[in-house]
Amino acid sequence: MNKRNTQQRRHLIMTELQQQGEVSVEQLAERFQTSEVTIRKDLSVLEEAGLLLRRYGGAVLVPQDFVTDSSLEQVSKRKLAIAKAAASLIKDHYRIIIDSGRTTAALLPELAHKQGLVVMTNSLAVANALRELENEPTLLMTGGSWDSQSESFQGQLAEQVLRAYDFDQLFIGADGLDLARGTTTYNELYSLSRVMAEVAREVIVMVESDKLGRKIHNLELPWQSIKVLVTDTGLSAADAAAIEQQGVSVIRVDAEA
């Protein structure tokens, strides 16, 4: 289907959603005579635009308090800008790891035009989103023990699975940034993050600038393990320079650009 027809279909999806309050993937696929994969992609694009919220098997309108909350909108803009910059580092046929987290999850729509990707993840949410991409990257799961705090698989089994492979890149978030030490986390289960870093040639940290200076005890990844930090322009030039002195390349993106 050409671009014009795709835009028309998405407009009609929004019209139906506004009339009914919710829509289902199955019904939309039948109405537009297209695959459920295509409809899921439409819903993903519309969700990224802030027009709807995905629900199991379909979508609902965005609640009005979400629409009017400028702080949530700003956070979304930062995450999407960071994700776009991070995705530009990925080449076709790369083997990558995507860790669990909301910032790393924003990377997924940006993968739609990459060919031949192999993606390992410890997140069910990431895995489900990858399955909806029409370019169908090869999906690998770590398995392991489910951790409800991080909403991801952790533990020795997950570490063993990771060590059976080698990867080009790891994309990982963080709860905090420490200029002297590296990335920090509230979660006590951070050994899997270190194994992920060990089996990847490049470690790309995706994190919003407001994570800098948080007093968090647990060191997740030292700067020596990190190749690139992708963040927003809220990180000052001076702080970026201090991180670059640790041997890390810093990319600062303007969320308003």
PDB file of N, CA and C in Angstrom, residues 4-99:
ATOM      1  N   ARG A   4       0.201   7.371   0.526  1.00  0.00           N
ATOM      2  CA  ARG A   4      -1.059   8.105   0.615  1.00  0.00           C
ATOM      3  C   ARG A   4      -2.154   7.228   1.230  1.00  0.00           C
ATOM      4  N   ASN A   5      -2.239   5.985   0.771  1.00  0.00           N
ATOM      5  CA  ASN A   5      -3.249   5.077   1.304  1.00  0.00           C
ATOM      6  C   ASN A   5      -3.005   4.769   2.777  1.00  0.00           C
ATOM      7  N   THR A   6      -1.732   4.654   3.159  1.00  0.00           N
ATOM      8  CA  THR A   6      -1.390   4.416   4.561  1.00  0.00           C
ATOM      9  C   THR A   6      -1.870   5.569   5.429  1.00  0.00           C
ATOM     10  N   GLN A   7      -1.622   6.803   4.990  1.00  0.00           N
ATOM     11  CA  GLN A   7      -2.066   7.978   5.750  1.00  0.00           C
ATOM     12  C   GLN A   7      -3.586   8.032   5.831  1.00  0.00           C
ATOM     13  N   GLN A   8      -4.259   7.686   4.729  1.00  0.00           N
ATOM     14  CA  GLN A   8      -5.720   7.688   4.721  1.00  0.00           C
ATOM     15  C   GLN A   8      -6.273   6.646   5.689  1.00  0.00           C
ATOM     16  N   ARG A   9      -5.648   5.460   5.702  1.00  0.00           N
ATOM     17  CA  ARG A   9      -6.110   4.401   6.608  1.00  0.00           C
ATOM     18  C   ARG A   9      -5.942   4.844   8.062  1.00  0.00           C
ATOM     19  N   ARG A  10      -4.829   5.447   8.385  1.00  0.00           N
ATOM     20  CA  ARG A  10      -4.593   5.885   9.761  1.00  0.00           C
ATOM     21  C   ARG A  10      -5.562   6.990  10.158  1.00  0.00           C
ATOM     22  N   HIS A  11      -5.903   7.856   9.202  1.00  0.00           N
ATOM     23  CA  HIS A  11      -6.899   8.893   9.485  1.00  0.00           C
ATOM     24  C   HIS A  11      -8.254   8.261   9.786  1.00  0.00           C
ATOM     25  N   LEU A  12      -8.626   7.246   9.021  1.00  0.00           N
ATOM     26  CA  LEU A  12      -9.905   6.565   9.238  1.00  0.00           C
ATOM     27  C   LEU A  12      -9.912   5.793  10.554  1.00  0.00           C
ATOM     28  N   ILE A  13      -8.749   5.241  10.925  1.00  0.00           N
ATOM     29  CA  ILE A  13      -8.648   4.550  12.220  1.00  0.00           C
ATOM     30  C   ILE A  13      -8.946   5.542  13.344  1.00  0.00           C
ATOM     31  N   MET A  14      -8.351   6.742  13.259  1.00  0.00           N
ATOM     32  CA  MET A  14      -8.586   7.744  14.299  1.00  0.00           C
ATOM     33  C   MET A  14     -10.046   8.205  14.301  1.00  0.00           C
ATOM     34  N   THR A  15     -10.648   8.316  13.122  1.00  0.00           N
ATOM     35  CA  THR A  15     -12.060   8.699  13.050  1.00  0.00           C
ATOM     36  C   THR A  15     -12.934   7.672  13.764  1.00  0.00           C
ATOM     37  N   GLU A  16     -12.658   6.396  13.499  1.00  0.00           N
ATOM     38  CA  GLU A  16     -13.431   5.331  14.134  1.00  0.00           C
ATOM     39  C   GLU A  16     -13.185   5.297  15.642  1.00  0.00           C
ATOM     40  N   LEU A  17     -11.954   5.543  16.041  1.00  0.00           N
ATOM     41  CA  LEU A  17     -11.609   5.536  17.465  1.00  0.00           C
ATOM     42  C   LEU A  17     -12.338   6.661  18.196  1.00  0.00           C
ATOM     43  N   GLN A  18     -12.408   7.818  17.571  1.00  0.00           N
ATOM     44  CA  GLN A  18     -13.096   8.951  18.195  1.00  0.00           C
ATOM     45  C   GLN A  18     -14.599   8.704  18.304  1.00  0.00           C
ATOM     46  N   GLN A  19     -15.142   7.942  17.382  1.00  0.00           N
ATOM     47  CA  GLN A  19     -16.575   7.643  17.402  1.00  0.00           C
ATOM     48  C   GLN A  19     -16.919   6.561  18.420  1.00  0.00           C
ATOM     49  N   GLN A  20     -16.043   5.550  18.550  1.00  0.00           N
ATOM     50  CA  GLN A  20     -16.346   4.383  19.373  1.00  0.00           C
ATOM     51  C   GLN A  20     -15.614   4.369  20.717  1.00  0.00           C
ATOM     52  N   GLY A  21     -14.507   5.112  20.823  1.00  0.00           N
ATOM     53  CA  GLY A  21     -13.746   5.122  22.064  1.00  0.00           C
ATOM     54  C   GLY A  21     -12.679   4.055  22.135  1.00  0.00           C
ATOM     55  N   GLU A  22     -12.851   2.977  21.353  1.00  0.00           N
ATOM     56  CA  GLU A  22     -11.845   1.923  21.282  1.00  0.00           C
ATOM     57  C   GLU A  22     -11.994   1.166  19.970  1.00  0.00           C
ATOM     58  N   VAL A  23     -10.899   0.525  19.556  1.00  0.00           N
ATOM     59  CA  VAL A  23     -10.903  -0.266  18.324  1.00  0.00           C
ATOM     60  C   VAL A  23     -10.113  -1.543  18.565  1.00  0.00           C
ATOM     61  N   SER A  24     -10.390  -2.564  17.753  1.00  0.00           N
ATOM     62  CA  SER A  24      -9.648  -3.819  17.864  1.00  0.00           C
ATOM     63  C   SER A  24      -8.840  -4.059  16.598  1.00  0.00           C
ATOM     64  N   VAL A  25      -7.695  -4.704  16.753  1.00  0.00           N
ATOM     65  CA  VAL A  25      -6.822  -5.014  15.622  1.00  0.00           C
ATOM     66  C   VAL A  25      -7.550  -5.910  14.625  1.00  0.00           C
ATOM     67  N   GLU A  26      -8.243  -6.914  15.124  1.00  0.00           N
ATOM     68  CA  GLU A  26      -8.926  -7.869  14.258  1.00  0.00           C
ATOM     69  C   GLU A  26      -9.979  -7.186  13.392  1.00  0.00           C
ATOM     70  N   GLN A  27     -10.789  -6.333  14.005  1.00  0.00           N
ATOM     71  CA  GLN A  27     -11.847  -5.651  13.258  1.00  0.00           C
ATOM     72  C   GLN A  27     -11.273  -4.686  12.223  1.00  0.00           C
ATOM     73  N   LEU A  28     -10.199  -3.977  12.588  1.00  0.00           N
ATOM     74  CA  LEU A  28      -9.591  -3.027  11.666  1.00  0.00           C
ATOM     75  C   LEU A  28      -8.956  -3.746  10.475  1.00  0.00           C
ATOM     76  N   ALA A  29      -8.318  -4.874  10.740  1.00  0.00           N
ATOM     77  CA  ALA A  29      -7.700  -5.640   9.661  1.00  0.00           C
ATOM     78  C   ALA A  29      -8.765  -6.118   8.670  1.00  0.00           C
ATOM     79  N   GLU A  30      -9.895  -6.537   9.198  1.00  0.00           N
ATOM     80  CA  GLU A  30     -10.986  -7.003   8.334  1.00  0.00           C
ATOM     81  C   GLU A  30     -11.585  -5.844   7.534  1.00  0.00           C
ATOM     82  N   ARG A  31     -11.752  -4.707   8.192  1.00  0.00           N
ATOM     83  CA  ARG A  31     -12.350  -3.560   7.519  1.00  0.00           C
ATOM     84  C   ARG A  31     -11.469  -3.049   6.386  1.00  0.00           C
ATOM     85  N   PHE A  32     -10.167  -2.949   6.625  1.00  0.00           N
ATOM     86  CA  PHE A  32      -9.270  -2.366   5.629  1.00  0.00           C
ATOM     87  C   PHE A  32      -8.608  -3.422   4.729  1.00  0.00           C
ATOM     88  N   GLN A  33      -9.017  -4.685   4.931  1.00  0.00           N
ATOM     89  CA  GLN A  33      -8.500  -5.767   4.088  1.00  0.00           C
ATOM     90  C   GLN A  33      -6.974  -5.782   4.063  1.00  0.00           C
ATOM     91  N   THR A  34      -6.398  -5.756   5.247  1.00  0.00           N
ATOM     92  CA  THR A  34      -4.940  -5.791   5.380  1.00  0.00           C
ATOM     93  C   THR A  34      -4.582  -6.700   6.537  1.00  0.00           C
ATOM     94  N   SER A  35      -3.295  -6.909   6.757  1.00  0.00           N
ATOM     95  CA  SER A  35      -2.857  -7.834   7.802  1.00  0.00           C
ATOM     96  C   SER A  35      -2.937  -7.192   9.183  1.00  0.00           C
ATOM     97  N   GLU A  36      -3.027  -8.042  10.205  1.00  0.00           N
ATOM     98  CA  GLU A  36      -3.013  -7.533  11.577  1.00  0.00           C
ATOM     99  C   GLU A  36      -1.671  -6.901  11.912  1.00  0.00           C
ATOM    100  N   VAL A  37      -0.586  -7.397  11.298  1.00  0.00           N
ATOM    101  CA  VAL A  37       0.738  -6.801  11.507  1.00  0.00           C
ATOM    102  C   VAL A  37       0.738  -5.349  11.049  1.00  0.00           C
ATOM    103  N   THR A  38       0.130  -5.092   9.883  1.00  0.00           N
ATOM    104  CA  THR A  38       0.060  -3.728   9.365  1.00  0.00           C
ATOM    105  C   THR A  38      -0.755  -2.831  10.286  1.00  0.00           C
ATOM    106  N   ILE A  39      -1.881  -3.338  10.787  1.00  0.00           N
ATOM    107  CA  ILE A  39      -2.710  -2.546  11.703  1.00  0.00           C
ATOM    108  C   ILE A  39      -1.953  -2.251  12.993  1.00  0.00           C
ATOM    109  N   ARG A  40      -1.235  -3.236  13.506  1.00  0.00           N
ATOM    110  CA  ARG A  40      -0.459  -3.000  14.735  1.00  0.00           C
ATOM    111  C   ARG A  40       0.593  -1.915  14.507  1.00  0.00           C
ATOM    112  N   LYS A  41       1.192  -1.918  13.323  1.00  0.00           N
ATOM    113  CA  LYS A  41       2.171  -0.876  13.008  1.00  0.00           C
ATOM    114  C   LYS A  41       1.491   0.483  12.964  1.00  0.00           C
ATOM    115  N   ASP A  42       0.291   0.539  12.352  1.00  0.00           N
ATOM    116  CA  ASP A  42      -0.463   1.796  12.328  1.00  0.00           C
ATOM    117  C   ASP A  42      -0.707   2.303  13.751  1.00  0.00           C
ATOM    118  N   LEU A  43      -1.153   1.411  14.624  1.00  0.00           N
ATOM    119  CA  LEU A  43      -1.453   1.804  16.000  1.00  0.00           C
ATOM    120  C   LEU A  43      -0.196   2.253  16.730  1.00  0.00           C
ATOM    121  N   SER A  44       0.924   1.607  16.451  1.00  0.00           N
ATOM    122  CA  SER A  44       2.189   1.996  17.075  1.00  0.00           C
ATOM    123  C   SER A  44       2.584   3.411  16.659  1.00  0.00           C
ATOM    124  N   VAL A  45       2.460   3.705  15.362  1.00  0.00           N
ATOM    125  CA  VAL A  45       2.790   5.040  14.859  1.00  0.00           C
ATOM    126  C   VAL A  45       1.874   6.091  15.472  1.00  0.00           C
ATOM    127  N   LEU A  46       0.590   5.788  15.550  1.00  0.00           N
ATOM    128  CA  LEU A  46      -0.372   6.727  16.132  1.00  0.00           C
ATOM    129  C   LEU A  46      -0.136   6.926  17.627  1.00  0.00           C
ATOM    130  N   GLU A  47       0.298   5.860  18.294  1.00  0.00           N
ATOM    131  CA  GLU A  47       0.612   5.980  19.723  1.00  0.00           C
ATOM    132  C   GLU A  47       1.829   6.865  19.922  1.00  0.00           C
ATOM    133  N   GLU A  48       2.861   6.681  19.078  1.00  0.00           N
ATOM    134  CA  GLU A  48       4.064   7.508  19.182  1.00  0.00           C
ATOM    135  C   GLU A  48       3.729   8.982  18.961  1.00  0.00           C
ATOM    136  N   ALA A  49       2.694   9.242  18.142  1.00  0.00           N
ATOM    137  CA  ALA A  49       2.259  10.614  17.898  1.00  0.00           C
ATOM    138  C   ALA A  49       1.392  11.154  19.029  1.00  0.00           C
ATOM    139  N   GLY A  50       1.121  10.314  20.030  1.00  0.00           N
ATOM    140  CA  GLY A  50       0.341  10.741  21.183  1.00  0.00           C
ATOM    141  C   GLY A  50      -1.153  10.788  20.950  1.00  0.00           C
ATOM    142  N   LEU A  51      -1.631  10.048  19.912  1.00  0.00           N
ATOM    143  CA  LEU A  51      -3.044  10.107  19.552  1.00  0.00           C
ATOM    144  C   LEU A  51      -3.885   9.011  20.181  1.00  0.00           C
ATOM    145  N   LEU A  52      -3.258   7.938  20.642  1.00  0.00           N
ATOM    146  CA  LEU A  52      -3.999   6.830  21.243  1.00  0.00           C
ATOM    147  C   LEU A  52      -3.091   6.067  22.198  1.00  0.00           C
ATOM    148  N   LEU A  53      -3.696   5.139  22.925  1.00  0.00           N
ATOM    149  CA  LEU A  53      -2.940   4.245  23.800  1.00  0.00           C
ATOM    150  C   LEU A  53      -3.207   2.811  23.373  1.00  0.00           C
ATOM    151  N   ARG A  54      -2.161   2.037  23.211  1.00  0.00           N
ATOM    152  CA  ARG A  54      -2.322   0.638  22.844  1.00  0.00           C
ATOM    153  C   ARG A  54      -2.878  -0.147  24.030  1.00  0.00           C
ATOM    154  N   ARG A  55      -3.746  -1.076  23.736  1.00  0.00           N
ATOM    155  CA  ARG A  55      -4.260  -2.028  24.699  1.00  0.00           C
ATOM    156  C   ARG A  55      -4.225  -3.399  24.052  1.00  0.00           C
ATOM    157  N   TYR A  56      -4.293  -4.447  24.855  1.00  0.00           N
ATOM    158  CA  TYR A  56      -4.214  -5.798  24.306  1.00  0.00           C
ATOM    159  C   TYR A  56      -5.288  -5.992  23.242  1.00  0.00           C
ATOM    160  N   GLY A  57      -4.858  -6.279  22.033  1.00  0.00           N
ATOM    161  CA  GLY A  57      -5.784  -6.540  20.946  1.00  0.00           C
ATOM    162  C   GLY A  57      -6.352  -5.320  20.266  1.00  0.00           C
ATOM    163  N   GLY A  58      -5.919  -4.117  20.671  1.00  0.00           N
ATOM    164  CA  GLY A  58      -6.477  -2.922  20.052  1.00  0.00           C
ATOM    165  C   GLY A  58      -5.909  -1.641  20.629  1.00  0.00           C
ATOM    166  N   ALA A  59      -6.776  -0.613  20.731  1.00  0.00           N
ATOM    167  CA  ALA A  59      -6.330   0.686  21.225  1.00  0.00           C
ATOM    168  C   ALA A  59      -7.520   1.474  21.751  1.00  0.00           C
ATOM    169  N   VAL A  60      -7.212   2.467  22.596  1.00  0.00           N
ATOM    170  CA  VAL A  60      -8.236   3.373  23.127  1.00  0.00           C
ATOM    171  C   VAL A  60      -7.735   4.801  22.952  1.00  0.00           C
ATOM    172  N   LEU A  61      -8.658   5.759  23.068  1.00  0.00           N
ATOM    173  CA  LEU A  61      -8.269   7.160  23.000  1.00  0.00           C
ATOM    174  C   LEU A  61      -7.386   7.530  24.193  1.00  0.00           C
ATOM    175  N   VAL A  62      -6.501   8.492  23.994  1.00  0.00           N
ATOM    176  CA  VAL A  62      -5.663   8.979  25.085  1.00  0.00           C
ATOM    177  C   VAL A  62      -6.538   9.735  26.076  1.00  0.00           C
ATOM    178  N   PRO A  63      -6.476   9.395  27.374  1.00  0.00           N
ATOM    179  CA  PRO A  63      -7.252  10.147  28.371  1.00  0.00           C
ATOM    180  C   PRO A  63      -6.901  11.631  28.332  1.00  0.00           C
ATOM    181  N   GLN A  64      -7.873  12.488  28.605  1.00  0.00           N
ATOM    182  CA  GLN A  64      -7.668  13.916  28.471  1.00  0.00           C
ATOM    183  C   GLN A  64      -6.572  14.453  29.379  1.00  0.00           C
ATOM    184  N   ASP A  65      -6.400  13.841  30.566  1.00  0.00           N
ATOM    185  CA  ASP A  65      -5.366  14.334  31.463  1.00  0.00           C
ATOM    186  C   ASP A  65      -3.974  14.051  30.913  1.00  0.00           C
ATOM    187  N   PHE A  66      -3.840  13.001  30.067  1.00  0.00           N
ATOM    188  CA  PHE A  66      -2.565  12.745  29.408  1.00  0.00           C
ATOM    189  C   PHE A  66      -2.285  13.816  28.365  1.00  0.00           C
ATOM    190  N   VAL A  67      -3.331  14.191  27.635  1.00  0.00           N
ATOM    191  CA  VAL A  67      -3.156  15.153  26.556  1.00  0.00           C
ATOM    192  C   VAL A  67      -2.717  16.505  27.079  1.00  0.00           C
ATOM    193  N   THR A  68      -3.240  16.908  28.233  1.00  0.00           N
ATOM    194  CA  THR A  68      -2.976  18.246  28.745  1.00  0.00           C
ATOM    195  C   THR A  68      -1.776  18.296  29.672  1.00  0.00           C
ATOM    196  N   ASP A  69      -1.147  17.182  29.956  1.00  0.00           N
ATOM    197  CA  ASP A  69       0.000  17.163  30.865  1.00  0.00           C
ATOM    198  C   ASP A  69       1.272  17.468  30.077  1.00  0.00           C
ATOM    199  N   SER A  70       1.714  18.719  30.126  1.00  0.00           N
ATOM    200  CA  SER A  70       2.868  19.139  29.320  1.00  0.00           C
ATOM    201  C   SER A  70       4.153  18.459  29.759  1.00  0.00           C
ATOM    202  N   SER A  71       4.259  18.107  31.038  1.00  0.00           N
ATOM    203  CA  SER A  71       5.483  17.457  31.502  1.00  0.00           C
ATOM    204  C   SER A  71       5.629  16.076  30.899  1.00  0.00           C
ATOM    205  N   LEU A  72       4.504  15.330  30.800  1.00  0.00           N
ATOM    206  CA  LEU A  72       4.556  14.023  30.161  1.00  0.00           C
ATOM    207  C   LEU A  72       4.905  14.156  28.693  1.00  0.00           C
ATOM    208  N   GLU A  73       4.352  15.185  28.040  1.00  0.00           N
ATOM    209  CA  GLU A  73       4.648  15.415  26.632  1.00  0.00           C
ATOM    210  C   GLU A  73       6.137  15.692  26.447  1.00  0.00           C
ATOM    211  N   GLN A  74       6.709  16.487  27.336  1.00  0.00           N
ATOM    212  CA  GLN A  74       8.122  16.835  27.227  1.00  0.00           C
ATOM    213  C   GLN A  74       8.998  15.605  27.433  1.00  0.00           C
ATOM    214  N   VAL A  75       8.643  14.780  28.399  1.00  0.00           N
ATOM    215  CA  VAL A  75       9.405  13.550  28.618  1.00  0.00           C
ATOM    216  C   VAL A  75       9.366  12.685  27.370  1.00  0.00           C
ATOM    217  N   SER A  76       8.186  12.575  26.772  1.00  0.00           N
ATOM    218  CA  SER A  76       8.040  11.777  25.569  1.00  0.00           C
ATOM    219  C   SER A  76       8.910  12.322  24.445  1.00  0.00           C
ATOM    220  N   LYS A  77       8.941  13.616  24.287  1.00  0.00           N
ATOM    221  CA  LYS A  77       9.766  14.229  23.247  1.00  0.00           C
ATOM    222  C   LYS A  77      11.242  13.914  23.457  1.00  0.00           C
ATOM    223  N   ARG A  78      11.684  13.982  24.697  1.00  0.00           N
ATOM    224  CA  ARG A  78      13.095  13.688  24.976  1.00  0.00           C
ATOM    225  C   ARG A  78      13.423  12.245  24.646  1.00  0.00           C
ATOM    226  N   LYS A  79      12.567  11.343  25.094  1.00  0.00           N
ATOM    227  CA  LYS A  79      12.824   9.926  24.834  1.00  0.00           C
ATOM    228  C   LYS A  79      12.868   9.638  23.334  1.00  0.00           C
ATOM    229  N   LEU A  80      11.934  10.206  22.583  1.00  0.00           N
ATOM    230  CA  LEU A  80      11.876   9.953  21.154  1.00  0.00           C
ATOM    231  C   LEU A  80      13.087  10.537  20.435  1.00  0.00           C
ATOM    232  N   ALA A  81      13.523  11.724  20.860  1.00  0.00           N
ATOM    233  CA  ALA A  81      14.705  12.339  20.248  1.00  0.00           C
ATOM    234  C   ALA A  81      15.955  11.509  20.539  1.00  0.00           C
ATOM    235  N   ILE A  82      16.070  11.042  21.769  1.00  0.00           N
ATOM    236  CA  ILE A  82      17.206  10.202  22.144  1.00  0.00           C
ATOM    237  C   ILE A  82      17.183   8.902  21.348  1.00  0.00           C
ATOM    238  N   ALA A  83      15.996   8.324  21.215  1.00  0.00           N
ATOM    239  CA  ALA A  83      15.860   7.063  20.478  1.00  0.00           C
ATOM    240  C   ALA A  83      16.254   7.227  19.015  1.00  0.00           C
ATOM    241  N   LYS A  84      15.831   8.321  18.414  1.00  0.00           N
ATOM    242  CA  LYS A  84      16.163   8.554  17.004  1.00  0.00           C
ATOM    243  C   LYS A  84      17.663   8.675  16.813  1.00  0.00           C
ATOM    244  N   ALA A  85      18.336   9.384  17.709  1.00  0.00           N
ATOM    245  CA  ALA A  85      19.788   9.534  17.610  1.00  0.00           C
ATOM    246  C   ALA A  85      20.495   8.204  17.842  1.00  0.00           C
ATOM    247  N   ALA A  86      20.005   7.433  18.803  1.00  0.00           N
ATOM    248  CA  ALA A  86      20.617   6.133  19.085  1.00  0.00           C
ATOM    249  C   ALA A  86      20.449   5.181  17.906  1.00  0.00           C
ATOM    250  N   ALA A  87      19.259   5.206  17.282  1.00  0.00           N
ATOM    251  CA  ALA A  87      18.990   4.310  16.154  1.00  0.00           C
ATOM    252  C   ALA A  87      19.892   4.600  14.966  1.00  0.00           C
ATOM    253  N   SER A  88      20.336   5.851  14.840  1.00  0.00           N
ATOM    254  CA  SER A  88      21.215   6.207  13.720  1.00  0.00           C
ATOM    255  C   SER A  88      22.569   5.499  13.802  1.00  0.00           C
ATOM    256  N   LEU A  89      22.875   4.944  14.966  1.00  0.00           N
ATOM    257  CA  LEU A  89      24.139   4.230  15.160  1.00  0.00           C
ATOM    258  C   LEU A  89      24.047   2.769  14.719  1.00  0.00           C
ATOM    259  N   ILE A  90      22.834   2.301  14.449  1.00  0.00           N
ATOM    260  CA  ILE A  90      22.618   0.891  14.106  1.00  0.00           C
ATOM    261  C   ILE A  90      22.699   0.707  12.591  1.00  0.00           C
ATOM    262  N   LYS A  91      23.473  -0.259  12.151  1.00  0.00           N
ATOM    263  CA  LYS A  91      23.577  -0.575  10.727  1.00  0.00           C
ATOM    264  C   LYS A  91      22.773  -1.840  10.420  1.00  0.00           C
ATOM    265  N   ASP A  92      22.389  -1.975   9.154  1.00  0.00           N
ATOM    266  CA  ASP A  92      21.690  -3.184   8.734  1.00  0.00           C
ATOM    267  C   ASP A  92      22.504  -4.420   9.090  1.00  0.00           C
ATOM    268  N   HIS A  93      21.801  -5.484   9.487  1.00  0.00           N
ATOM    269  CA  HIS A  93      22.394  -6.785   9.804  1.00  0.00           C
ATOM    270  C   HIS A  93      23.201  -6.791  11.105  1.00  0.00           C
ATOM    271  N   TYR A  94      23.043  -5.760  11.907  1.00  0.00           N
ATOM    272  CA  TYR A  94      23.713  -5.748  13.207  1.00  0.00           C
ATOM    273  C   TYR A  94      23.025  -6.722  14.162  1.00  0.00           C
ATOM    274  N   ARG A  95      23.805  -7.201  15.107  1.00  0.00           N
ATOM    275  CA  ARG A  95      23.288  -8.019  16.205  1.00  0.00           C
ATOM    276  C   ARG A  95      23.315  -7.136  17.448  1.00  0.00           C
ATOM    277  N   ILE A  96      22.135  -6.833  18.000  1.00  0.00           N
ATOM    278  CA  ILE A  96      22.057  -5.877  19.097  1.00  0.00           C
ATOM    279  C   ILE A  96      21.297  -6.449  20.288  1.00  0.00           C
ATOM    280  N   ILE A  97      21.546  -5.866  21.451  1.00  0.00           N
ATOM    281  CA  ILE A  97      20.800  -6.163  22.673  1.00  0.00           C
ATOM    282  C   ILE A  97      20.024  -4.908  23.059  1.00  0.00           C
ATOM    283  N   ILE A  98      18.755  -5.064  23.391  1.00  0.00           N
ATOM    284  CA  ILE A  98      17.951  -3.955  23.912  1.00  0.00           C
ATOM    285  C   ILE A  98      17.497  -4.325  25.313  1.00  0.00           C
ATOM    286  N   ASP A  99      17.982  -3.613  26.294  1.00  0.00           N
ATOM    287  CA  ASP A  99      17.621  -3.874  27.688  1.00  0.00           C
ATOM    288  C   ASP A  99      16.213  -3.351  27.957  1.00  0.00           C
TER     289      ASP A  99
END
